[in-house]
mmCIF file of C-alpha atoms in Angstrom:
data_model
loop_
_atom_site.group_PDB
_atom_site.id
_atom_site.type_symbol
_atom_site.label_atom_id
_atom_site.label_comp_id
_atom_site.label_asym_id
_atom_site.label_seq_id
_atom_site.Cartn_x
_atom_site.Cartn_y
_atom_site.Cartn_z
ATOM 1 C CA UNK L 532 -6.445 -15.955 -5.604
ATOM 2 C CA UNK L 533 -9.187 -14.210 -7.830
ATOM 3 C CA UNK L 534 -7.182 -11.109 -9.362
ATOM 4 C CA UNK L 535 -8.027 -7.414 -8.863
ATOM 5 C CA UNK L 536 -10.089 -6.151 -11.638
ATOM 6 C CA UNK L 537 -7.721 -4.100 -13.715
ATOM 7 C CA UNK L 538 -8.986 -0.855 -12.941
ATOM 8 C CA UNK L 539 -9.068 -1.376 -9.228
ATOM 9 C CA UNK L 540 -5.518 -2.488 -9.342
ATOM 10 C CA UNK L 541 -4.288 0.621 -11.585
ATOM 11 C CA UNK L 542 -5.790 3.018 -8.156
ATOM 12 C CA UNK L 543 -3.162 1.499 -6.481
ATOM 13 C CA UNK L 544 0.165 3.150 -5.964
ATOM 14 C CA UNK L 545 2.561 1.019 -7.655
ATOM 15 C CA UNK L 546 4.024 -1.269 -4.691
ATOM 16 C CA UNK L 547 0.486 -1.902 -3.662
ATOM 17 C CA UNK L 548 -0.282 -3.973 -7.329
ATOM 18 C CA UNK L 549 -0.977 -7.107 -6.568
ATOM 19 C CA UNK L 550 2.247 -9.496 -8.701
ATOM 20 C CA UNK L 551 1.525 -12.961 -7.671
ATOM 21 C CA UNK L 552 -1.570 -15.632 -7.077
ATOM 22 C CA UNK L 553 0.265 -16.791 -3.726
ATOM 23 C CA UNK L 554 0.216 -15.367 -0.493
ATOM 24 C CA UNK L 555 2.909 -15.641 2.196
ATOM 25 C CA UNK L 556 1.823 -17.607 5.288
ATOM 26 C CA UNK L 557 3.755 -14.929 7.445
ATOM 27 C CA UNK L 558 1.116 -12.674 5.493
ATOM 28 C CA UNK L 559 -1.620 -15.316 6.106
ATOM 29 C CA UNK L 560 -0.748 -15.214 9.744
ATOM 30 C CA UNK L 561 -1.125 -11.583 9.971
ATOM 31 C CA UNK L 562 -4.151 -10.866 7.927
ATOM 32 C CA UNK L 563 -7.460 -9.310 9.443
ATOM 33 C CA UNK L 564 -9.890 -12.251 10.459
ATOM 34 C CA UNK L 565 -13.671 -12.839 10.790
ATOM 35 C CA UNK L 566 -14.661 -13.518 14.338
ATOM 36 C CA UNK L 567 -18.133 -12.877 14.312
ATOM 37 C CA UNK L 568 -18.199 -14.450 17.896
ATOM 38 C CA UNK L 569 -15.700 -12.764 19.896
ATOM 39 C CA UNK L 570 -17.264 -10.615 22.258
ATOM 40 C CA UNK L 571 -16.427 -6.607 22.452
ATOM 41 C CA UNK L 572 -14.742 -5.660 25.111
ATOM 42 C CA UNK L 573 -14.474 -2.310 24.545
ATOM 43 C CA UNK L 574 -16.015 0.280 26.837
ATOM 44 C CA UNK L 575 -19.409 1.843 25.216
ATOM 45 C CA UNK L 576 -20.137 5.903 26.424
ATOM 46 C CA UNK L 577 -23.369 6.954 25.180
ATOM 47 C CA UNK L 578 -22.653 10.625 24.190
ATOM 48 C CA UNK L 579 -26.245 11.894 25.229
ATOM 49 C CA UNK L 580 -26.179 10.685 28.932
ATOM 50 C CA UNK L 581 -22.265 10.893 28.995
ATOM 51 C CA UNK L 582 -21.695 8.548 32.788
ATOM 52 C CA UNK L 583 -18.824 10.247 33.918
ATOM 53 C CA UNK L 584 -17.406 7.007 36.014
ATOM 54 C CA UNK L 585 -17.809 4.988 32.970
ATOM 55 C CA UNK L 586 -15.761 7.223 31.023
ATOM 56 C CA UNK L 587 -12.942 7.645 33.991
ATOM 57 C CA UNK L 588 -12.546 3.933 33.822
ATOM 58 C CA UNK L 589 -12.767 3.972 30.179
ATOM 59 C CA UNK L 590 -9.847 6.568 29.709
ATOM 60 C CA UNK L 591 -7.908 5.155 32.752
ATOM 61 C CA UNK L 592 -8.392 1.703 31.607
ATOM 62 C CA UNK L 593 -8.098 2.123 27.946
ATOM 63 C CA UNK L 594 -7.600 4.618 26.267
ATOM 64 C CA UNK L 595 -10.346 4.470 23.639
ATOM 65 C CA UNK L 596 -13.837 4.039 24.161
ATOM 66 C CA UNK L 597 -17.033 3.516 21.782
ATOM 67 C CA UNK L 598 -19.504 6.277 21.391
ATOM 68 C CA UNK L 599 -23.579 5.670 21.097
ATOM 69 C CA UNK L 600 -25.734 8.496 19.922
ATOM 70 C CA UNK L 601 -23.191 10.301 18.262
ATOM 71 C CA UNK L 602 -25.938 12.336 16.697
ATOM 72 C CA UNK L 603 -23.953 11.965 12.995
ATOM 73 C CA UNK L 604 -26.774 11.363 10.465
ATOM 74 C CA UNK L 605 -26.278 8.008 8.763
ATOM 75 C CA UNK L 606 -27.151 9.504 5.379
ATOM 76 C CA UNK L 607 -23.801 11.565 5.687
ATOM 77 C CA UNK L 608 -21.925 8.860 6.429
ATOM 78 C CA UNK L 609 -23.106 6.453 3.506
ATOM 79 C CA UNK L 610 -22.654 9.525 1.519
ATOM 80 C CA UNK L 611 -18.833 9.840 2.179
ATOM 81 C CA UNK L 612 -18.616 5.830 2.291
ATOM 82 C CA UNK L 613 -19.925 6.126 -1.170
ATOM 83 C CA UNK L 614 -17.661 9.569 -2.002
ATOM 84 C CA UNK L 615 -14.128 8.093 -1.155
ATOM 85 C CA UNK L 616 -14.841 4.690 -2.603
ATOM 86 C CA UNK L 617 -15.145 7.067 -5.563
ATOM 87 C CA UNK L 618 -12.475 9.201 -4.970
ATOM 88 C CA UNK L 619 -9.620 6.198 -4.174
ATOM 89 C CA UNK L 620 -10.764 4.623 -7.432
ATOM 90 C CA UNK L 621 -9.831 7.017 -9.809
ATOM 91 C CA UNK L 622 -6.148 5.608 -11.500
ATOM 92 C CA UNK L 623 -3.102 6.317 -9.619
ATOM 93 C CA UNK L 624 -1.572 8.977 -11.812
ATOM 94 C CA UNK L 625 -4.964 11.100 -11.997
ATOM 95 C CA UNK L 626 -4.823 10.933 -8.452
ATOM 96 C CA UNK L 627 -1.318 11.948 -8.190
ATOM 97 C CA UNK L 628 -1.692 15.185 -10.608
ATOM 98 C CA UNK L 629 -5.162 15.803 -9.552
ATOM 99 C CA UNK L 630 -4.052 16.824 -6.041
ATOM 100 C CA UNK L 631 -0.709 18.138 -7.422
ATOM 101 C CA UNK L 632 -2.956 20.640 -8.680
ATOM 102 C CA UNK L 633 -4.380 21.378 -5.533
ATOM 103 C CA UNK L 634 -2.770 23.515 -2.555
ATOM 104 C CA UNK L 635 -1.586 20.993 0.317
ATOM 105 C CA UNK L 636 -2.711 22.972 2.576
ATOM 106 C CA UNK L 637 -6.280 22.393 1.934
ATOM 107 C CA UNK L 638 -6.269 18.250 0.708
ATOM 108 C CA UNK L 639 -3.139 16.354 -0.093
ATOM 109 C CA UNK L 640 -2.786 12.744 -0.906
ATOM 110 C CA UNK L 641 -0.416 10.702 0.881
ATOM 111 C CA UNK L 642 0.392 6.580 0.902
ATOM 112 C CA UNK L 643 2.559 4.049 2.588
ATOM 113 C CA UNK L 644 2.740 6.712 5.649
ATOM 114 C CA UNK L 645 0.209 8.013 8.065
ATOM 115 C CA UNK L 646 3.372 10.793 8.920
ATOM 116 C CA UNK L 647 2.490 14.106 7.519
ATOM 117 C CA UNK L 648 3.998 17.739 8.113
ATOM 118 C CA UNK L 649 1.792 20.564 9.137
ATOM 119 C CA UNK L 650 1.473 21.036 5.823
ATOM 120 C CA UNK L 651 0.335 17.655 4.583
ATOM 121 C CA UNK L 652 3.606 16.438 3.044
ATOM 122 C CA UNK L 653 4.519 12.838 3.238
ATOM 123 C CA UNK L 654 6.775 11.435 6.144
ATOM 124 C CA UNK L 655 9.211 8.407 5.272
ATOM 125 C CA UNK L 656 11.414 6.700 7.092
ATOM 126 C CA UNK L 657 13.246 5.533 4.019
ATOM 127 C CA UNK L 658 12.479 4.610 0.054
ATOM 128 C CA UNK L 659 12.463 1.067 0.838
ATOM 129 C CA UNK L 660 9.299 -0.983 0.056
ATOM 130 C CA UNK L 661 8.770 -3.174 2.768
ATOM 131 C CA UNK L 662 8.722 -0.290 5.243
ATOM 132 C CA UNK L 663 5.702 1.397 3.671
ATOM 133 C CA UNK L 664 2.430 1.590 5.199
ATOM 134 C CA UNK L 665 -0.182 -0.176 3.410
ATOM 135 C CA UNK L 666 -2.654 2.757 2.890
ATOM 136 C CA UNK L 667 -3.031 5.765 1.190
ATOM 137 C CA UNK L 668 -5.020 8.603 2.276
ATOM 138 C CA UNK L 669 -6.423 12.402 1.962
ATOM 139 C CA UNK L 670 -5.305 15.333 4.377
ATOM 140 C CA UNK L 671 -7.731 17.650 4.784
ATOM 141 C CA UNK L 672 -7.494 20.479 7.446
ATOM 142 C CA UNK L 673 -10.283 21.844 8.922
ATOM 143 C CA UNK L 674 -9.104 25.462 9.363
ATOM 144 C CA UNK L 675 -9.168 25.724 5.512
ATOM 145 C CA UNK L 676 -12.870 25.604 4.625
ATOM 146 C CA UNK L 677 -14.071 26.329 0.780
ATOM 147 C CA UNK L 678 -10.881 28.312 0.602
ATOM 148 C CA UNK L 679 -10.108 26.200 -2.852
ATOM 149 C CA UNK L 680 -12.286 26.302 -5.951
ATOM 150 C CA UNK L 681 -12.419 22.314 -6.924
ATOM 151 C CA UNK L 682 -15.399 23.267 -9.421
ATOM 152 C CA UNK L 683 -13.317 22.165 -12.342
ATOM 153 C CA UNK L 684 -13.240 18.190 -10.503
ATOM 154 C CA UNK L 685 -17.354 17.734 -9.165
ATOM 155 C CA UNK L 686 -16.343 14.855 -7.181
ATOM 156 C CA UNK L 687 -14.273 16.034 -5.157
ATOM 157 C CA UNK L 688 -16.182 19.354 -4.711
ATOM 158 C CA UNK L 689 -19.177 17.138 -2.979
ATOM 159 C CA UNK L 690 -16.678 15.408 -1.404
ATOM 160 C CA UNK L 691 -14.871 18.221 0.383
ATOM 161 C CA UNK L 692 -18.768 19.818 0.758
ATOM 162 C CA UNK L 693 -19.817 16.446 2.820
ATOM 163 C CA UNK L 694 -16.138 16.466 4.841
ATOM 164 C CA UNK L 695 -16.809 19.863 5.835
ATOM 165 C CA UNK L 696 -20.522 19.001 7.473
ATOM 166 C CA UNK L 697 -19.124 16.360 8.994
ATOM 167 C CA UNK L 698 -16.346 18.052 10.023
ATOM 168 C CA UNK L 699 -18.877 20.134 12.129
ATOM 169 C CA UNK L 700 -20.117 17.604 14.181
ATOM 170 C CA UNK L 701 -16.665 16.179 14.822
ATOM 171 C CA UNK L 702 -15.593 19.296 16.897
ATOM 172 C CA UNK L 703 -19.094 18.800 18.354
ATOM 173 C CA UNK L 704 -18.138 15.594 19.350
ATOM 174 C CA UNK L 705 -14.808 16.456 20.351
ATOM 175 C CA UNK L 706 -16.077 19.313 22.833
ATOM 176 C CA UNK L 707 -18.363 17.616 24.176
ATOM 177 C CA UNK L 708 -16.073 14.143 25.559
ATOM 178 C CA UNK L 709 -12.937 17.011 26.335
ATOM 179 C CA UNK L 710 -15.639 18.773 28.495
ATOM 180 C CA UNK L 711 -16.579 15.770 30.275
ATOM 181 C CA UNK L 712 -12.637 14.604 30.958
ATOM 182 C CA UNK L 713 -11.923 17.882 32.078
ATOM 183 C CA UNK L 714 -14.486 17.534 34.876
ATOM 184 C CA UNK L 715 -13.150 14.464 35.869
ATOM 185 C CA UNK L 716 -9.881 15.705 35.874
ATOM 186 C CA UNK L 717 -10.855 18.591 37.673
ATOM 187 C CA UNK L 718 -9.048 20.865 35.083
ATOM 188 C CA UNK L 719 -8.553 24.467 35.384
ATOM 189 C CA UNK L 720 -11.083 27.041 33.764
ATOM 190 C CA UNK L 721 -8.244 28.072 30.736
ATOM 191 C CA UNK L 722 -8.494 24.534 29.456
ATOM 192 C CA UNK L 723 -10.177 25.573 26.811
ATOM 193 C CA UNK L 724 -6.982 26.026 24.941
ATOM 194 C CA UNK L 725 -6.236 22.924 25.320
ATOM 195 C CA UNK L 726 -7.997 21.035 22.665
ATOM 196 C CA UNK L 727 -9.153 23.293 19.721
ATOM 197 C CA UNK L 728 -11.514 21.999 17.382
ATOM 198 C CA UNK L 729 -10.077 24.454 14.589
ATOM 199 C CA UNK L 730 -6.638 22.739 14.331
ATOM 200 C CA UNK L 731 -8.576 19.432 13.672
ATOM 201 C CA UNK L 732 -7.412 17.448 10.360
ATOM 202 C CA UNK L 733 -9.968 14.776 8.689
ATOM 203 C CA UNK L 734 -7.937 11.854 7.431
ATOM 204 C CA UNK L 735 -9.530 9.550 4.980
ATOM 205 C CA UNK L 736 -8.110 6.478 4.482
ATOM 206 C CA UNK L 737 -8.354 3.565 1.882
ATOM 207 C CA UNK L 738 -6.150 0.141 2.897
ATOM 208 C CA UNK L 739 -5.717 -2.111 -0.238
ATOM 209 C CA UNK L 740 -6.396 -5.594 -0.695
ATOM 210 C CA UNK L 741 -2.780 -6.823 0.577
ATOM 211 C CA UNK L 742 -0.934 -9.518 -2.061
ATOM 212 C CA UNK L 743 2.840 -9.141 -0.776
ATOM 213 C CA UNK L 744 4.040 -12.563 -1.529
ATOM 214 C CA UNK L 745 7.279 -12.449 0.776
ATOM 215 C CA UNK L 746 8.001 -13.575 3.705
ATOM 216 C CA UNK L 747 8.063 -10.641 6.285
ATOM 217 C CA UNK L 748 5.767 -8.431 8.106
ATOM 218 C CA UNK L 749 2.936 -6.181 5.754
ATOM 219 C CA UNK L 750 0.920 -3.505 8.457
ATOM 220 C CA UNK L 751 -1.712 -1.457 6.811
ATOM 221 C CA UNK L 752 -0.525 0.858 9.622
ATOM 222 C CA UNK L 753 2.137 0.076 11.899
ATOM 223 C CA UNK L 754 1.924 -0.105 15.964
ATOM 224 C CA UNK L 755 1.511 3.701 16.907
ATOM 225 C CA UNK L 756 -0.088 6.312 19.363
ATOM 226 C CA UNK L 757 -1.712 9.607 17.850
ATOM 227 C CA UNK L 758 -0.507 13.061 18.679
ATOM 228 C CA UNK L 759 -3.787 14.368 19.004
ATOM 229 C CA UNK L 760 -5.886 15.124 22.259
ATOM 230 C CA UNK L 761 -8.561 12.863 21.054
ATOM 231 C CA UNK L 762 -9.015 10.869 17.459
ATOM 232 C CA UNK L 763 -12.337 9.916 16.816
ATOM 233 C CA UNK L 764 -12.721 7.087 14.331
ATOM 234 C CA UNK L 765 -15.471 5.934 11.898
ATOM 235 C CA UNK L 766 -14.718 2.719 10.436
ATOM 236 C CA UNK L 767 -16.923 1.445 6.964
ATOM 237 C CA UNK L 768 -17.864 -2.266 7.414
ATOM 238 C CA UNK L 769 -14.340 -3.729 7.446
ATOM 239 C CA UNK L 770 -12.274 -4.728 10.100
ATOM 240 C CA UNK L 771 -8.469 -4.734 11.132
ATOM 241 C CA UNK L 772 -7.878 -2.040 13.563
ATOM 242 C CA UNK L 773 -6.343 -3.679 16.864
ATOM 243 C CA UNK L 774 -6.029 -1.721 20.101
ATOM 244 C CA UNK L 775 -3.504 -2.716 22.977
ATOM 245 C CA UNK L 776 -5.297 -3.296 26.426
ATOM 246 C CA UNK L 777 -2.633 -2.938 29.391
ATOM 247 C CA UNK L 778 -4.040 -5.114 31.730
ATOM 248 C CA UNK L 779 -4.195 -8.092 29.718
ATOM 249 C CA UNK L 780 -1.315 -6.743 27.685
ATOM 250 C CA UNK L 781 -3.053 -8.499 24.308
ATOM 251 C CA UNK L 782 -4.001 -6.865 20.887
ATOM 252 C CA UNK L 783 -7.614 -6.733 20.871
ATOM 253 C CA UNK L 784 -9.866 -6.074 17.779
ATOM 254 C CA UNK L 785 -11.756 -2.740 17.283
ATOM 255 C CA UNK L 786 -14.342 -4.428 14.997
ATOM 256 C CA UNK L 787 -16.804 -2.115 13.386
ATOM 257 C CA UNK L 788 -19.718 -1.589 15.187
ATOM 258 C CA UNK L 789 -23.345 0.109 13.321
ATOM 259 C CA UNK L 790 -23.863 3.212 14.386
ATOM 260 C CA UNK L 791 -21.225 3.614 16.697
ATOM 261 C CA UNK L 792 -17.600 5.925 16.620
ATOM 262 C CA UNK L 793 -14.243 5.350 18.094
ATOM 263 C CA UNK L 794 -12.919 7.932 20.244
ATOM 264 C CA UNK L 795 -9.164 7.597 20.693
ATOM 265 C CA UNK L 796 -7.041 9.293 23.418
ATOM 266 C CA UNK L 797 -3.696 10.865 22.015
ATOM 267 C CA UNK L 798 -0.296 12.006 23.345
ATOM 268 C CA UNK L 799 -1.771 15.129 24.230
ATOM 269 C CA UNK L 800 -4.361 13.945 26.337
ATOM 270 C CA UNK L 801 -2.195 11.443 28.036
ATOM 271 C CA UNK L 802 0.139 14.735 29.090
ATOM 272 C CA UNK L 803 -2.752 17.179 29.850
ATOM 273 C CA UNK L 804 -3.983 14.187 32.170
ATOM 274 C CA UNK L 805 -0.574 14.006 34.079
ATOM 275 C CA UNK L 806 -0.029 10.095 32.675
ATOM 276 C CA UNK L 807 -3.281 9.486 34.189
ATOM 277 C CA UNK L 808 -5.144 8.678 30.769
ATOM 278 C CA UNK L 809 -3.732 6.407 28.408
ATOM 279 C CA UNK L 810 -2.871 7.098 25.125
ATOM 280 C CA UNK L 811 -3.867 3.985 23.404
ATOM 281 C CA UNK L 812 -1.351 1.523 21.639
ATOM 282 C CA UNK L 813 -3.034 0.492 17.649
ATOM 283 C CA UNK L 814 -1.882 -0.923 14.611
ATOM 284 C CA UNK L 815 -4.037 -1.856 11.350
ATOM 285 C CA UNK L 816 -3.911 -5.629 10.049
ATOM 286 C CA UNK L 817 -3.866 -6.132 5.840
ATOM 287 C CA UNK L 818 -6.588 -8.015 4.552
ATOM 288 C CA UNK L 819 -6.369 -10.550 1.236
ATOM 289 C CA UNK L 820 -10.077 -9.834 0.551
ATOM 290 C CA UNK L 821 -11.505 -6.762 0.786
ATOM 291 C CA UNK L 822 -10.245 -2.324 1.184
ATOM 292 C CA UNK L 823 -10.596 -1.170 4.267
ATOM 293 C CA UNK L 824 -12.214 2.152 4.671
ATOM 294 C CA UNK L 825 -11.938 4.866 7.381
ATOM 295 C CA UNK L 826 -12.139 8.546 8.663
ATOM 296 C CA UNK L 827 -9.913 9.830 11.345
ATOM 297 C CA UNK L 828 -10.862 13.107 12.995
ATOM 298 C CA UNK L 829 -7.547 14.576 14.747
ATOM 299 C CA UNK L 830 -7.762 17.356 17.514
ATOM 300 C CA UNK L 831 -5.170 19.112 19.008
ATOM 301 C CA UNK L 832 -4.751 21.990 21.062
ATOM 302 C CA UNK L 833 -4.275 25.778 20.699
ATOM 303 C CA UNK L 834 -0.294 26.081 18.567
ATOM 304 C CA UNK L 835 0.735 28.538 21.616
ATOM 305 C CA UNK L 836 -0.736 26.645 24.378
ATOM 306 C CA UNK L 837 1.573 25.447 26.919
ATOM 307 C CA UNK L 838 0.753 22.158 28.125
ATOM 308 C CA UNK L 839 1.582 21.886 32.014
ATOM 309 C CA UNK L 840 2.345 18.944 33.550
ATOM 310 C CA UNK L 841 4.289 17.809 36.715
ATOM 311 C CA UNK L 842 5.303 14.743 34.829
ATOM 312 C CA UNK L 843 6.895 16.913 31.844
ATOM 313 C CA UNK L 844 8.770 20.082 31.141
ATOM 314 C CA UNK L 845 6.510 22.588 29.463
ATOM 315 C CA UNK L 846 5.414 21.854 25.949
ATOM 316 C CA UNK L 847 3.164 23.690 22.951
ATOM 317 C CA UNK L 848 2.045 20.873 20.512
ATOM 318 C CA UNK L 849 3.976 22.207 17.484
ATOM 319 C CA UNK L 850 7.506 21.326 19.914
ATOM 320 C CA UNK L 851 6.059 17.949 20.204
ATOM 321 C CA UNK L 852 5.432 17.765 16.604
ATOM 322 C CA UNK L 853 8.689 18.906 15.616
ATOM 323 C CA UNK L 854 10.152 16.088 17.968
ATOM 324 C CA UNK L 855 8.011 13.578 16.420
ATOM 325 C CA UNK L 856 8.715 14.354 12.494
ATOM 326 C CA UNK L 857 12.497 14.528 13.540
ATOM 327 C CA UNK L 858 12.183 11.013 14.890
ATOM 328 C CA UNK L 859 10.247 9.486 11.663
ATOM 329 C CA UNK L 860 13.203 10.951 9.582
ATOM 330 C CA UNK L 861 15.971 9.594 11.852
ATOM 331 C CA UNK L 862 14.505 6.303 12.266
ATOM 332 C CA UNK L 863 15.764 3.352 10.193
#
């Protein structure tokens, strides 16, 4: 195996440092691949002319669709391609007391977990290595705009700048596909409160080149669903993600298509839908080659909306929350 140029390797949080030329075949076995040639099967919803039937079947079906004509200009999205290749690069350390420095509550810095408390603090399950997650990431809510002078780092200044505008057309986004599942779910004029683009958190995540050399399982994110009401997902060039499709009850890859988003259904969405949307299944394969780059936009609804459901007992999100951390923490 080529090694890591030095400084790419010293980014890396510790456990992530690549220790040996050799690869396990376990690793080998689970390691994103190159399929040019399989076709996508996921569903495609052009957001201009949303087709309401296509989207039933695609949320019914599913889970997660692709979105056309997203409207995001493509010179904003190379831009924060470009801004948190940067950002992940800098050493380990100086990214450790860089965001040290900076309140939580308006960008943390996370790895080996994608659980987080409300107020960006790291989730584990334990301090063991080969649980961890192999990713690290930045937290940044959206309800906490420019509220943090970052002059004295310019990076990350532009970088939080070109979050924020893109930021704006997430909850765009995010309106406009909740708007056209609550007509096909025939939902109630108050449902506004349930999916409010103001408690939205931006993830950005880097995956490192994976070089475990023993023999068990390495998931740049382990199988999950999200909490949110909807996730939408921009993935930069490399592959990995896999989404689980019920009816043929197989992993299928969510290869990175030009000019195209994700949009994810959460938790939330499956309960506000009475179990009638799915809240898709995912996991993230390692790759030996290359980082894997991506941006997760999380919605959720209004803290002191109740979600009603005949299939549940009344809920607000931050119950469900609670309930969620608690079971990361209990877990073993």
């Amino acid at each position: 195996m080529q090694q890591l140029p030095q400084t790419i390797s010293e980014s890396y949080p510790p456990c992530f440092r690549p220790n040996t030329q050799q690869f396990s075949d376990q690793i080998h076995n689970e390691v994103a691949g190159n399929d040019d040639h399989q076709q996508d099967p996921l569903p495609l919803i052009d957001l201009q002319q949303i087709n309401l039937q296509k989207l039933e079947e695609a949320c019914t079906d599913w889970g997660i669709f692709r979105l056309a004509n997203h409207g995001i200009p493509p010179d904003l999205l190379s831009d924060l391609h470009e801004h948190a290749v940067r950002v992940f690069e800098l050493g380990f350390e100086s990214k450790q007391t860089l965001f040290e420095s900076i309140p939580s509550s308006a960008i943390s810095y996370f790895w080996g977990t994608p659980a987080l408390t409300p107020a960006g603090v790291a989730l584990y399950k334990d301090q063991g290595t080969l649980n961890y997650n192999w990713v690290e990431g930045l937290n940044i809510p959206l309800s906490q705009p420019s509220l943090v002078d970052l002059h004295h780092h310019p990076l990350l200044s532009d970088f939080r700048m070109l979050l924020e505008s893109y930021g704006i057309h997430q909850a765009r986004i995010a309106k406009s596909i909740f708007g056209a599942m609550s007509q096909n779910l025939e939902l109630s004029e108050d449902n506004e409160y349930y999916l409010s683009p103001s408690t939205g958190h931006l993830r950005v995540y880097r995956y490192p080149r994976c070089s475990f050399d023993k023999s068990t399982k390495v998931w740049g994110m382990e199988v999950h669903t999200d909490s949110s009401v909807v996730t939408i997902l921009n993935q930069f060039e490399v592959g990995g993600l896999q989404v689980h499709s019920p009816k043929e009850n197989a992993w299928i890859d969510a290869k990175p298509v030009p000019n195209t988003l994700l949009v994810h259904l959460g938790d939330m969405m499956q309960a506000i839908s009475n179990d009638k949307y799915k809240s898709v299944k995912h996991r993230v394969l390692v790759n030996r080659e290359k980082e894997r780059f991506s941006i997760g936009c999380f919605v959720f609804p209004v803290d002191d909306c109740v979600i009603q459901s005949p299939n549940y007992k009344p809920f607000t999100y931050p119950e469900f929350r609670a309930q969620v951390q608690h079971d990361v923490k209990t877990l073993v």
